[in-house]
Amino acid sequence: MRSTDVVLAAGESTSLDLPPLSGFENTMLYIILGISLVALAYAFMLVRGVLAKDEGSDQMKEISLAIREGANAYLTRQFKTLSYFVVVLTGVLLLLEAPSLGIRVARSVAFLLGAVFSAVIGFVGMGLAVRANVRVASAARRSLRESMSIAFRAGGVAGMFTVGLGLFGATLIFIIYKGDAPLVLFGFGFGGALLAMFMRVGGGIFTKAADVGADLVGKVEQNIPEDDPRNAATIADNVGDNVGDCAGMAADLFESYEVTLVAALILGFVAYQGTDSVVAAVLFPLFVRAIGVITSIIGIEAVKPRSETEHGMKAINRGFVLSGVASAVAVFFVSVFYVGDIKTFFAVVIGLVLAAAIHFLTEYYTSTEHKPVKEVARATRTGPATTLISGFAIGMESTVYAMLTIAAAIFAAFLLGGGNADLSLYYIALAGMGMLTTVGVIVSMDTYGPISDNAHGVAEMAGGLGEEADKTMADLDAVGNTTKAITKGLAIATAVLAATSLFGSFQDIVGNRPIDISAPNVLVGLLIGAGVPWLFASLTIRAVGRAAGTVVMEVRNQFANNPGIMDYSVKPDYARVVDICTKVSLRELVTPGILAILTPIVVGFAFGAIALGAYLAGAIVSGQLLAVMLANSGGAWDNAKKTIEDGLYGGKNSPAHEAGIIGDTVGDPFKDTAGPSLNPLIKVMNLVALLVAASIVSAVDSGNNTLRAIVTVVGLAILVGSIYMSSRQEEADFGEDEPKSEAEKVPAAV
């Protein structure tokens, strides 16, 4: 065990014993704080520019208003529900071990701040998205370039709030607490991670319940278009795009942004302690974050098609690459002239290269322009079964290549360390930061997706805007599917690097004790960790299935009880479906949340800190493989369906189209609920482990088996009870599986 304050034992807690900062370094901290405010100022400038565009017809405005009201109502109710979790966990954090009461209080306050910032980022990003959709649709009547520019710049608001608030909070905490900042930042990161996970799960269940319900009744049963105003689930579907993707992804990447920063601060101190570069190594991550703000602005400004015929992905790729190159150049000068270690530059570049590799790998597997999606589209000619087989195979293949790409990046960072484990972990953390240097552009890409999807829906519900405008909307929507898949791939990769970095911090906390899986308790921890992502995914997918079933029944009933809906003489009850999705999604997010928080605590107290380390390792590996498979399978099915709707293999209403719809429907909860929810799950579990590790080490080393037994039994009881109650929701929503009498055995067709 190293003789340093960073290594924890017997309840001690992390503190960085930093030398005094120079005048230059103190000045730079305030400059970095100012740069975070520049990000927020640029975001407000984007808001003004987007809102200055026209909203189109009165009917388009009415549809957009309904979407906006539904989205705001959902998030308001969600935050009210989550406030109870936040209050309880704030109290729990006060009880966990720390060097002083002041640090405990600061950590709890930072937890609240992280949760609030995560909520604000989600709300602000979604707030402009639901106003931008109608403006993008209106601009499509004039120009593809204008409509795409509006959509991407609207997405940039969420991106710049992510980098602005993330950098502001982290820098302010560092200025105030200096060496104790990592302890406080653990709370800040945990607050952001927890809200991100809940927003991902709740928003994902909402959006896919509405989407699946709308598709199954509207497209398959009633044979009407996707966003036909006669379908009662269409408004809920468009609401879901915003609460699931806009709010959820922004919060997800915000917590990745903080988690990698916290890990880099701690690991930088460990790697360089005792050298003249220790302060520079700790401050370097903040410099990188500040550079990312400026280069993200450059990237957002660069995304604009150069002509009406240029493919949208080419324009987006241009902005992404330009932002990455600019970041690399700036980081080079900081590495050479401030840190004095060129390897820190190479570590960040590894992350930038990894981001580009994941970007183009995901684009290859999910874009309509490439072989995999075309292969899935061809499979629709022979029915739904072959469509599903093909999509699954594509997803499974892609996850292996994504895993190998991430592994190559981690190994490259390891080699930079030259055999020094501490340096290697620091460089891995910097690689994670490199991936997120362009996070402003990444969040813009993700939010662009639901904005363009909503714009397409608004146009269709308004009766169409003309053949040319409708074609523009369809093209933007297809690009949006790809950008959403890309950002999910990037989020998964950052989750792995962030978790690996946090795993290094965890090892420091428990005293760098080896994880020997030949020990039965350690092997049990590894197996449980590998299984949790699968149970988590099962819970979220089943929740979508139940919620979608409720929506299907409601929409069917509206068609059956109001025949005038089909001839437009009666307006569907959109609010009823929005309310159903809201209630069900908020109910269903509780069990996955309890699973994420309690499982690492139970494993740690039951089997010890080393078993908890093995648990984290299993969760990282299993979670990454599963998340990529789910995201890319869903993306491939979705875009395969869109290629058919563009006229391939018989076009709309053909047998191939019906098979494509079924594939897309199966893929919806894969790519928009379970897959992206695994990113924050992995990081939440790592942060929980870090926060309770010192208490676990103390309980084990002191032989306090009574405390360990109480925590284990109570935690298990809550977990089992929660999972059991979740499994009973099927019967509560739909009744018993089997009819009770012969009279109830009615043929399925009836």
XYZ file of C-alpha atoms in Angstrom:
750
model
C 0.000 0.000 0.000
C 1.451 3.394 -0.931
C 2.038 5.926 1.809
C -0.167 8.620 0.371
C -3.389 10.332 1.389
C -5.059 8.941 -1.704
C -4.979 5.341 -0.486
C -7.875 4.701 1.854
C -8.004 2.210 4.641
C -9.997 1.834 7.809
C -12.429 4.559 6.866
C -9.951 7.195 5.695
C -11.001 9.303 2.703
C -9.382 10.754 -0.394
C -7.637 14.124 -0.234
C -5.052 15.578 -2.599
C -2.147 17.103 -0.674
C -1.355 19.633 -3.411
C 1.477 22.176 -3.236
C 0.329 25.828 -3.345
C -0.886 26.973 -6.757
C 1.124 29.665 -8.537
C -0.343 33.041 -9.444
C -0.598 31.883 -13.060
C -2.528 28.768 -12.056
C -4.946 30.657 -9.830
C -5.554 33.149 -12.640
C -6.133 30.333 -15.148
C -8.755 28.763 -12.880
C -10.791 31.966 -13.026
C -10.255 32.192 -16.794
C -11.553 28.619 -17.123
C -14.538 29.617 -14.988
C -15.096 32.506 -17.412
C -14.897 30.163 -20.400
C -17.709 28.083 -18.882
C -19.838 31.238 -18.867
C -18.899 31.828 -22.527
C -20.475 28.450 -23.305
C -23.709 29.516 -21.617
C -23.652 32.884 -23.403
C -23.208 31.134 -26.765
C -26.130 28.842 -25.900
C -28.378 31.856 -25.306
C -27.217 33.311 -28.621
C -28.263 30.071 -30.341
C -31.654 30.254 -28.610
C -32.272 33.752 -29.941
C -31.260 32.738 -33.456
C -33.550 29.700 -33.531
C -36.558 31.461 -32.031
C -36.224 34.256 -34.590
C -37.249 31.810 -37.370
C -40.893 31.573 -38.470
C -43.183 28.845 -37.105
C -45.234 28.154 -40.219
C -49.006 27.794 -40.309
C -51.443 28.039 -37.397
C -52.032 24.297 -37.589
C -48.299 23.620 -37.272
C -48.138 25.946 -34.280
C -51.042 24.127 -32.627
C -49.385 20.731 -33.058
C -46.067 22.041 -31.762
C -47.781 23.561 -28.721
C -49.418 20.223 -27.872
C -46.019 18.489 -28.031
C -44.447 21.199 -25.882
C -47.160 21.050 -23.223
C -46.949 17.258 -23.031
C -43.152 17.265 -22.712
C -43.130 19.955 -20.019
C -45.869 18.196 -18.067
C -43.965 14.902 -18.168
C -40.623 16.351 -17.034
C -42.292 18.344 -14.258
C -43.931 15.208 -12.873
C -40.733 13.216 -13.332
C -38.630 15.708 -11.382
C -41.228 15.760 -8.613
C -41.012 11.960 -8.363
C -37.207 11.974 -8.433
C -36.993 14.665 -5.764
C -37.827 12.020 -3.131
C -34.857 9.895 -4.222
C -32.583 12.940 -4.187
C -33.639 13.998 -0.683
C -33.141 10.499 0.750
C -29.722 10.064 -0.878
C -28.606 13.499 0.301
C -29.198 12.300 3.839
C -27.404 9.009 3.190
C -24.331 10.824 1.846
C -24.115 12.752 5.115
C -23.709 9.423 6.925
C -20.920 8.022 4.727
C -17.361 8.379 5.923
C -15.302 11.459 5.037
C -12.347 13.347 6.609
C -14.636 15.894 8.273
C -18.237 16.954 8.745
C -17.569 19.925 6.470
C -16.616 17.608 3.594
C -19.703 15.457 4.202
C -21.933 18.528 3.995
C -20.108 19.844 0.917
C -20.404 16.448 -0.795
C -24.150 16.363 -0.132
C -24.604 19.928 -1.387
C -22.554 19.070 -4.492
C -24.783 16.026 -5.016
C -27.831 18.300 -5.022
C -26.049 20.719 -7.362
C -25.132 17.918 -9.787
C -28.713 16.658 -9.789
C -30.081 20.173 -10.373
C -27.585 20.872 -13.178
C -28.453 17.557 -14.835
C -32.153 18.428 -14.634
C -31.572 21.948 -15.962
C -29.566 20.657 -18.927
C -32.321 18.201 -19.789
C -35.089 20.769 -19.383
C -33.344 23.546 -21.320
C -32.289 21.284 -24.185
C -35.761 19.841 -24.472
C -37.347 23.281 -24.049
C -35.770 24.611 -27.218
C -36.147 21.320 -29.100
C -39.947 21.443 -28.760
C -39.905 24.969 -30.113
C -37.432 24.267 -32.888
C -39.345 21.385 -34.491
C -41.983 23.585 -36.098
C -39.348 26.059 -37.278
C -37.328 23.287 -38.917
C -40.475 22.039 -40.666
C -41.318 25.532 -41.897
C -37.763 26.089 -43.183
C -37.939 22.820 -45.150
C -40.308 24.570 -47.569
C -37.479 26.912 -48.498
C -34.171 25.072 -48.143
C -32.540 21.897 -46.840
C -29.534 23.944 -45.740
C -31.646 26.289 -43.639
C -33.759 23.577 -42.017
C -30.749 21.443 -41.108
C -28.859 24.435 -39.743
C -31.790 25.338 -37.472
C -32.087 21.759 -36.214
C -28.388 21.399 -35.431
C -28.037 24.814 -33.816
C -31.085 24.089 -31.668
C -29.341 20.900 -30.575
C -26.266 22.989 -29.839
C -28.100 24.653 -26.964
C -28.209 21.403 -25.016
C -24.582 20.761 -25.990
C -23.324 24.096 -24.740
C -25.322 23.900 -21.515
C -23.727 20.493 -20.931
C -20.157 21.786 -21.274
C -20.920 25.150 -19.666
C -22.604 23.929 -16.483
C -20.291 20.920 -16.236
C -17.148 23.049 -16.405
C -18.606 25.778 -14.194
C -19.554 23.378 -11.388
C -16.287 21.439 -11.462
C -14.067 24.542 -11.611
C -15.963 26.339 -8.853
C -15.673 23.298 -6.583
C -11.940 23.065 -7.308
C -11.397 26.781 -6.582
C -13.174 26.457 -3.234
C -11.870 23.082 -2.021
C -8.529 22.629 -3.843
C -7.085 19.323 -2.512
C -10.421 18.125 -1.156
C -12.177 18.845 -4.470
C -12.277 15.185 -5.639
C -14.272 14.180 -2.556
C -16.812 16.909 -3.236
C -16.804 16.186 -6.973
C -17.768 12.556 -6.290
C -21.021 13.937 -4.933
C -21.402 16.300 -7.888
C -20.861 13.485 -10.377
C -23.184 11.132 -8.506
C -25.988 13.705 -8.581
C -25.623 14.105 -12.336
C -25.341 10.351 -12.900
C -28.401 9.493 -10.841
C -30.655 12.018 -12.594
C -29.272 10.948 -15.975
C -30.103 7.307 -15.325
C -33.635 8.074 -14.179
C -34.224 10.454 -17.104
C -32.884 7.853 -19.514
C -35.054 5.074 -18.098
C -38.234 7.115 -17.608
C -37.927 9.009 -20.885
C -37.004 5.823 -22.742
C -40.066 3.972 -21.445
C -42.313 6.932 -22.298
C -41.044 7.438 -25.832
C -41.055 3.782 -26.840
C -44.423 3.001 -25.257
C -45.939 5.753 -27.396
C -43.904 4.879 -30.497
C -44.627 1.147 -30.390
C -48.302 1.741 -29.627
C -48.639 4.265 -32.448
C -46.937 1.960 -34.965
C -48.809 -1.223 -34.084
C -52.273 0.327 -34.213
C -51.707 3.059 -36.775
C -49.398 1.507 -39.343
C -50.163 -2.189 -38.963
C -53.849 -2.319 -37.964
C -55.308 0.874 -39.465
C -52.853 1.184 -42.374
C -52.346 4.931 -41.871
C -49.031 6.876 -41.957
C -46.680 7.115 -38.993
C -47.661 10.615 -37.845
C -51.239 10.641 -39.060
C -53.306 13.058 -36.887
C -56.035 10.404 -36.582
C -53.739 8.304 -34.386
C -54.244 9.222 -30.715
C -50.649 8.228 -29.880
C -48.910 10.592 -32.324
C -48.578 13.535 -29.922
C -47.282 11.224 -27.187
C -44.824 9.743 -29.709
C -43.425 13.176 -30.524
C -43.377 14.142 -26.841
C -41.389 10.973 -26.152
C -38.688 11.856 -28.664
C -37.926 14.953 -26.617
C -38.098 13.567 -23.084
C -36.185 10.432 -24.082
C -33.463 11.681 -26.408
C -33.127 15.426 -25.824
C -33.413 15.422 -22.036
C -31.973 11.950 -21.424
C -28.859 12.071 -23.605
C -27.833 15.577 -22.515
C -27.998 14.498 -18.868
C -26.196 11.238 -19.705
C -23.226 12.980 -21.315
C -23.166 15.635 -18.584
C -22.459 12.990 -15.967
C -19.852 11.301 -18.210
C -18.251 14.734 -18.510
C -18.020 15.020 -14.718
C -17.076 11.420 -13.960
C -14.052 11.403 -16.277
C -12.936 14.736 -14.848
C -13.107 13.497 -11.244
C -11.175 10.347 -12.115
C -8.516 12.316 -14.011
C -7.991 14.725 -11.090
C -7.425 11.890 -8.616
C -5.331 9.716 -10.916
C -3.235 12.707 -12.028
C -2.271 13.353 -8.423
C -1.485 9.685 -7.790
C 0.629 9.404 -10.958
C 2.663 12.588 -10.462
C 2.828 12.889 -6.659
C 6.244 13.938 -5.425
C 7.166 15.591 -8.746
C 7.219 19.224 -9.823
C 4.436 18.473 -12.338
C 1.833 17.275 -9.837
C -0.218 20.502 -9.868
C -0.060 20.688 -13.670
C -1.201 17.055 -13.947
C -4.208 17.781 -11.714
C -5.145 21.026 -13.482
C -4.559 19.664 -17.001
C -8.032 18.035 -17.200
C -9.631 21.426 -16.498
C -7.562 22.985 -19.303
C -8.734 20.236 -21.661
C -12.353 20.885 -20.704
C -11.945 24.615 -21.366
C -10.426 23.895 -24.781
C -13.418 21.689 -25.525
C -15.807 24.590 -24.989
C -14.121 26.694 -27.666
C -13.687 23.857 -30.146
C -17.303 22.745 -29.681
C -18.421 26.218 -30.721
C -16.202 25.926 -33.803
C -17.709 22.523 -34.625
C -21.320 23.673 -34.246
C -20.712 26.686 -36.462
C -19.168 24.441 -39.135
C -22.246 22.200 -39.512
C -24.088 23.575 -42.510
C -24.517 21.786 -45.856
C -22.560 23.524 -48.616
C -25.292 22.855 -51.148
C -28.840 21.544 -51.371
C -27.544 18.168 -52.574
C -24.823 17.565 -49.961
C -25.730 14.690 -47.647
C -26.471 15.822 -44.108
C -24.025 13.373 -42.522
C -21.188 14.877 -44.533
C -21.862 18.297 -43.042
C -22.111 16.862 -39.520
C -18.927 14.824 -39.960
C -17.143 17.982 -41.109
C -18.045 19.825 -37.912
C -17.171 16.823 -35.739
C -13.735 16.330 -37.331
C -12.922 20.057 -37.341
C -13.741 20.283 -33.643
C -11.561 17.263 -32.888
C -8.569 18.551 -34.867
C -8.782 21.990 -33.255
C -8.905 20.322 -29.823
C -5.802 18.253 -30.582
C -3.798 21.309 -31.660
C -4.708 23.292 -28.541
C -4.063 20.359 -26.198
C -0.618 19.876 -27.758
C 0.501 23.351 -26.687
C -0.843 22.916 -23.141
C 0.853 19.513 -22.806
C 4.239 20.726 -24.030
C 4.432 24.197 -22.493
C 2.503 23.727 -19.237
C 2.534 20.062 -18.149
C 5.881 19.365 -19.793
C 4.803 15.826 -20.715
C 3.953 15.144 -24.364
C 2.358 11.850 -23.312
C -0.618 13.729 -21.890
C -1.239 15.055 -25.408
C -1.054 11.568 -26.900
C -3.481 10.270 -24.252
C -6.060 12.906 -25.188
C -5.500 12.183 -28.882
C -6.174 8.491 -28.229
C -9.587 9.554 -26.943
C -10.212 11.812 -29.926
C -9.258 9.010 -32.326
C -11.477 6.586 -30.405
C -14.401 9.020 -30.681
C -13.863 9.267 -34.442
C -13.557 5.478 -34.768
C -16.764 4.830 -32.798
C -18.491 7.586 -34.795
C -17.705 6.051 -38.160
C -18.122 2.443 -36.960
C -21.630 3.189 -35.696
C -22.450 5.140 -38.852
C -21.375 2.130 -40.916
C -23.702 -0.247 -39.041
C -26.744 2.048 -38.855
C -26.674 4.401 -41.850
C -28.878 3.852 -44.902
C -25.801 4.417 -47.082
C -23.925 1.296 -45.989
C -24.102 -2.480 -46.378
C -25.488 -3.611 -42.977
C -28.736 -1.608 -43.207
C -29.141 -2.625 -46.834
C -28.718 -6.258 -45.746
C -31.489 -5.879 -43.153
C -33.707 -4.176 -45.736
C -33.193 -7.100 -48.149
C -34.203 -9.488 -45.379
C -37.635 -7.824 -45.143
C -38.559 -9.390 -48.507
C -38.855 -12.771 -46.793
C -40.784 -11.628 -43.740
C -40.441 -10.428 -40.133
C -38.492 -13.485 -38.930
C -35.567 -12.995 -41.319
C -35.684 -9.243 -40.645
C -35.229 -9.850 -36.912
C -32.502 -12.451 -37.474
C -30.551 -10.107 -39.719
C -30.826 -7.159 -37.318
C -29.726 -9.238 -34.334
C -26.720 -10.513 -36.263
C -25.713 -6.977 -37.269
C -25.940 -5.797 -33.658
C -23.922 -8.734 -32.339
C -21.196 -8.229 -34.921
C -20.966 -4.489 -34.301
C -20.552 -4.897 -30.538
C -17.440 -7.023 -31.026
C -15.761 -4.422 -33.231
C -16.765 -1.640 -30.842
C -15.303 -3.628 -27.944
C -12.051 -4.250 -29.829
C -11.816 -0.544 -30.706
C -12.276 0.475 -27.067
C -9.834 -2.216 -25.932
C -7.226 -0.948 -28.416
C -7.594 2.584 -27.029
C -7.255 1.388 -23.435
C -4.186 -0.688 -24.315
C -2.604 2.222 -26.183
C -3.082 4.415 -23.110
C -1.626 1.617 -20.985
C 1.473 1.474 -23.195
C 1.948 5.217 -22.735
C 2.400 4.502 -19.036
C 5.524 2.463 -19.765
C 4.678 -0.177 -17.162
C 3.714 2.337 -14.463
C 0.159 1.368 -13.441
C -0.635 4.805 -11.973
C 0.465 6.642 -15.113
C -1.439 4.185 -17.293
C -4.681 4.777 -15.384
C -4.180 8.543 -15.622
C -3.687 8.306 -19.374
C -6.822 6.132 -19.685
C -8.752 8.829 -17.821
C -7.326 11.456 -20.197
C -8.383 9.318 -23.164
C -11.910 9.395 -21.767
C -11.653 13.160 -21.501
C -10.395 13.287 -25.076
C -13.517 11.457 -26.238
C -15.644 14.091 -24.540
C -13.609 17.117 -25.616
C -16.109 17.613 -28.426
C -19.111 16.840 -26.213
C -20.814 20.078 -27.271
C -20.925 18.773 -30.841
C -21.858 15.256 -29.709
C -24.901 16.453 -27.745
C -25.856 18.676 -30.701
C -25.787 15.617 -32.954
C -28.017 13.684 -30.601
C -30.570 16.446 -30.035
C -30.658 17.103 -33.780
C -32.190 13.622 -34.169
C -35.453 14.111 -32.228
C -35.789 17.690 -33.514
C -35.715 16.499 -37.133
C -37.996 13.564 -36.251
C -40.474 15.940 -34.607
C -40.279 18.304 -37.569
C -41.170 15.433 -39.891
C -44.069 14.510 -37.611
C -45.372 18.080 -37.377
C -45.275 18.407 -41.165
C -47.128 15.117 -41.664
C -49.775 15.890 -39.036
C -50.316 19.297 -40.640
C -51.196 17.584 -43.928
C -47.796 17.814 -45.581
C -45.811 20.809 -46.801
C -45.442 19.793 -50.416
C -43.497 16.995 -52.075
C -40.111 18.735 -51.962
C -40.427 19.789 -48.314
C -41.638 16.345 -47.287
C -38.628 14.791 -49.036
C -36.335 17.209 -47.176
C -37.952 16.240 -43.866
C -37.581 12.517 -44.594
C -33.888 12.994 -45.449
C -33.231 14.985 -42.274
C -35.087 12.361 -40.235
C -32.981 9.514 -41.666
C -29.780 11.440 -40.860
C -31.175 12.009 -37.362
C -31.568 8.255 -36.843
C -27.907 7.813 -37.670
C -26.720 10.681 -35.441
C -28.734 9.284 -32.523
C -27.140 5.880 -33.030
C -23.664 7.456 -33.259
C -24.068 9.445 -30.059
C -25.353 6.364 -28.259
C -22.226 4.519 -29.407
C -20.045 7.378 -28.176
C -21.898 7.502 -24.854
C -21.362 3.762 -24.372
C -17.631 4.072 -25.132
C -17.243 7.014 -22.739
C -19.092 5.015 -20.088
C -16.523 2.224 -20.411
C -13.542 4.595 -20.207
C -15.112 6.558 -17.370
C -15.888 3.350 -15.495
C -12.345 2.066 -16.101
C -10.955 5.325 -14.716
C -13.272 5.154 -11.714
C -12.242 1.527 -11.277
C -8.662 2.753 -10.923
C -9.819 5.244 -8.284
C -11.690 2.434 -6.525
C -8.499 0.373 -6.444
C -6.725 3.268 -4.745
C -9.537 3.532 -2.202
C -9.335 -0.129 -1.196
C -5.532 -0.063 -1.074
C -4.645 -1.605 -4.455
C -5.485 -5.092 -3.249
C -5.393 -7.640 -6.083
C -8.661 -8.983 -7.494
C -8.187 -12.748 -7.502
C -11.157 -14.421 -9.195
C -10.023 -17.840 -7.967
C -11.424 -16.770 -4.590
C -15.097 -17.881 -4.494
C -16.444 -14.630 -3.045
C -14.624 -12.603 -5.716
C -15.881 -14.853 -8.507
C -19.427 -14.467 -7.175
C -19.013 -10.697 -7.310
C -17.795 -10.909 -10.916
C -20.752 -13.090 -11.971
C -23.329 -10.872 -10.279
C -21.799 -7.771 -11.882
C -21.956 -9.381 -15.320
C -25.598 -10.314 -14.777
C -26.942 -6.983 -13.514
C -26.923 -5.190 -16.934
C -29.007 -8.041 -18.374
C -31.551 -7.867 -15.558
C -31.632 -4.077 -15.860
C -32.224 -4.316 -19.625
C -34.919 -6.934 -19.062
C -36.739 -4.688 -16.583
C -36.709 -1.705 -18.943
C -37.723 -3.662 -22.058
C -40.559 -5.407 -20.218
C -41.665 -2.021 -18.903
C -41.875 -0.747 -22.488
C -43.860 -3.835 -23.457
C -46.381 -3.297 -20.674
C -46.664 0.432 -21.303
C -46.983 -0.078 -25.069
C -49.712 -2.662 -24.484
C -51.679 -0.106 -22.476
C -51.266 2.453 -25.266
C -52.345 -0.069 -27.917
C -55.534 -0.832 -25.999
C -56.316 2.863 -25.551
C -55.759 3.750 -29.218
C -57.771 0.726 -30.378
C -60.630 1.743 -28.091
C -60.617 5.276 -29.460
C -60.850 4.005 -33.035
C -63.576 1.509 -32.095
C -65.675 3.898 -30.014
C -65.290 6.950 -32.263
C -65.715 5.944 -35.958
C -65.573 9.624 -36.894
C -61.841 9.653 -36.157
C -61.088 7.967 -39.476
C -62.944 10.606 -41.545
C -61.461 13.472 -39.479
C -64.875 14.495 -38.079
C -63.817 13.555 -34.527
C -60.501 14.564 -32.957
C -58.627 11.837 -31.023
C -57.944 12.287 -27.312
C -54.181 12.900 -27.498
C -53.930 13.994 -23.848
C -55.242 10.636 -22.644
C -52.331 8.744 -24.253
C -49.778 11.289 -22.988
C -51.155 10.810 -19.479
C -50.983 7.000 -19.747
C -47.357 7.108 -20.920
C -46.434 9.543 -18.149
C -47.974 7.494 -15.345
C -46.624 4.162 -16.532
C -43.074 5.411 -17.240
C -42.749 7.095 -13.830
C -44.033 3.958 -12.115
C -41.679 1.675 -14.021
C -38.437 3.610 -13.443
C -38.361 2.871 -9.705
C -37.206 -0.776 -9.810
C -34.261 -0.236 -12.228
C -33.150 2.676 -10.056
C -33.220 0.584 -6.887
C -31.305 -2.188 -8.673
C -28.534 0.231 -9.728
C -28.098 1.799 -6.288
C -28.533 -1.155 -3.926
C -26.843 -4.033 -5.764
C -23.235 -2.756 -5.394
C -23.923 -1.949 -1.729
C -25.271 -5.446 -1.043
C -22.386 -7.139 -2.900
C -19.780 -4.992 -1.121
C -21.082 -5.562 2.404
C -21.831 -9.240 1.797
C -18.626 -10.309 0.038
C -16.105 -7.535 0.713
C -14.432 -4.707 -1.184
C -12.425 -6.940 -3.523
C -15.583 -8.791 -4.571
C -17.156 -5.388 -5.214
C -14.220 -4.557 -7.486
C -14.846 -7.782 -9.416
C -18.542 -6.864 -9.573
C -17.644 -3.554 -11.235
C -15.355 -5.302 -13.730
C -18.122 -7.721 -14.711
C -20.648 -4.915 -15.091
C -18.323 -2.837 -17.300
C -17.603 -5.677 -19.755
C -21.109 -7.114 -19.884
C -22.773 -3.690 -20.011
C -20.663 -2.495 -22.937
C -21.321 -5.556 -25.076
C -25.049 -5.550 -24.391
C -25.488 -1.796 -24.848
C -23.840 -1.686 -28.281
C -25.760 -4.737 -29.493
C -29.088 -3.210 -28.434
C -28.341 0.246 -29.840
C -27.019 -0.866 -33.229
C -29.620 -3.576 -33.829
C -32.354 -1.034 -33.171
C -30.715 1.587 -35.371
C -30.286 -0.852 -38.255
C -33.936 -1.995 -38.081
C -35.166 1.609 -37.964
C -33.215 2.790 -40.993
C -33.957 -0.404 -42.940
C -37.637 0.447 -42.557
C -36.957 3.995 -43.754
C -35.196 2.792 -46.918
C -38.317 0.774 -47.767
C -40.534 3.791 -47.121
C -38.389 5.650 -49.660
C -39.559 3.177 -52.317
C -37.310 0.138 -51.939
C -38.844 -3.387 -52.279
C -42.365 -2.128 -52.910
C -42.346 0.939 -50.668
C -45.014 1.761 -48.114
C -47.830 -0.715 -47.453
C -45.896 -3.590 -49.054
C -45.162 -6.912 -47.277
C -41.527 -5.799 -46.949
C -42.683 -2.591 -45.290
C -44.776 -4.521 -42.774
C -41.767 -6.698 -41.919
C -39.660 -3.542 -41.574
C -42.220 -2.021 -39.195
C -42.091 -5.109 -36.987
C -38.291 -5.010 -36.930
C -38.364 -1.302 -36.077
C -40.929 -1.903 -33.326
C -38.815 -4.650 -31.728
C -35.755 -2.415 -31.984
C -37.415 0.630 -30.419
C -36.935 -0.364 -26.757
C -33.508 -1.779 -27.661
C -32.049 1.442 -29.043
C -33.962 4.097 -27.128
C -34.615 2.570 -23.703
C -32.474 -0.354 -22.560
C -29.324 0.309 -24.611
C -28.726 3.960 -23.696
C -29.851 3.401 -20.093
C -26.919 1.022 -19.569
C -24.427 3.921 -19.882
C -25.523 5.772 -16.747
C -26.176 2.434 -15.011
C -22.491 1.486 -15.281
C -21.361 4.869 -13.967
C -23.954 5.053 -11.183
C -22.807 1.667 -9.871
C -19.156 2.750 -10.019
C -19.884 5.971 -8.149
C -21.963 4.164 -5.523
C -19.060 1.748 -5.052
C -16.615 4.644 -4.647
C -18.838 6.402 -2.131
C -19.367 3.306 0.056
C -15.919 1.701 -0.411
C -14.358 3.311 2.663
C -17.304 2.226 4.821
C -17.043 -1.340 3.471
C -13.277 -1.486 4.136
C -13.873 -0.162 7.651
C -16.635 -2.698 8.385
C -14.580 -5.638 7.050
C -11.285 -4.662 8.701
C -12.945 -3.998 12.069
C -14.890 -7.270 11.924
C -18.255 -5.507 12.224
C -20.225 -8.464 10.886
C -23.463 -7.282 12.477
C -23.494 -4.124 10.351
C -22.600 -6.131 7.262
C -25.434 -8.580 7.884
C -28.004 -5.842 8.489
C -27.070 -3.930 5.326
C -27.054 -7.130 3.247
C -30.401 -8.448 4.508
C -32.219 -5.113 4.299
C -30.781 -4.356 0.861
C -31.713 -7.793 -0.459
C -35.220 -7.505 0.931
C -35.775 -4.177 -0.827
C -34.292 -5.499 -4.091
C -36.323 -8.702 -4.133
C -39.515 -6.899 -3.137
C -39.066 -4.261 -5.818
C -38.394 -6.811 -8.577
C -41.364 -8.902 -7.451
C -43.702 -5.893 -7.508
C -42.445 -5.009 -10.989
C -43.193 -8.525 -12.248
C -46.757 -8.232 -10.907
C -47.476 -5.130 -13.016
C -48.324 -7.312 -16.033
C -51.315 -8.798 -14.232
C -52.270 -5.429 -12.759
C -52.354 -3.847 -16.230
C -53.850 -6.687 -18.298
C -55.400 -9.179 -15.862
C -54.711 -12.902 -15.598
C -52.865 -14.639 -18.425
C -55.419 -17.435 -18.851
C -59.233 -17.186 -19.074
C -61.022 -18.480 -15.966
C -63.846 -20.268 -17.759
C -64.738 -21.830 -21.098
C -66.984 -18.856 -21.868
C -63.957 -16.536 -21.760
C -62.023 -18.581 -24.334
C -62.725 -16.334 -27.306
C -60.740 -16.822 -30.558
C -57.827 -14.383 -30.780
C -59.050 -12.876 -34.051
C -62.274 -11.773 -32.346
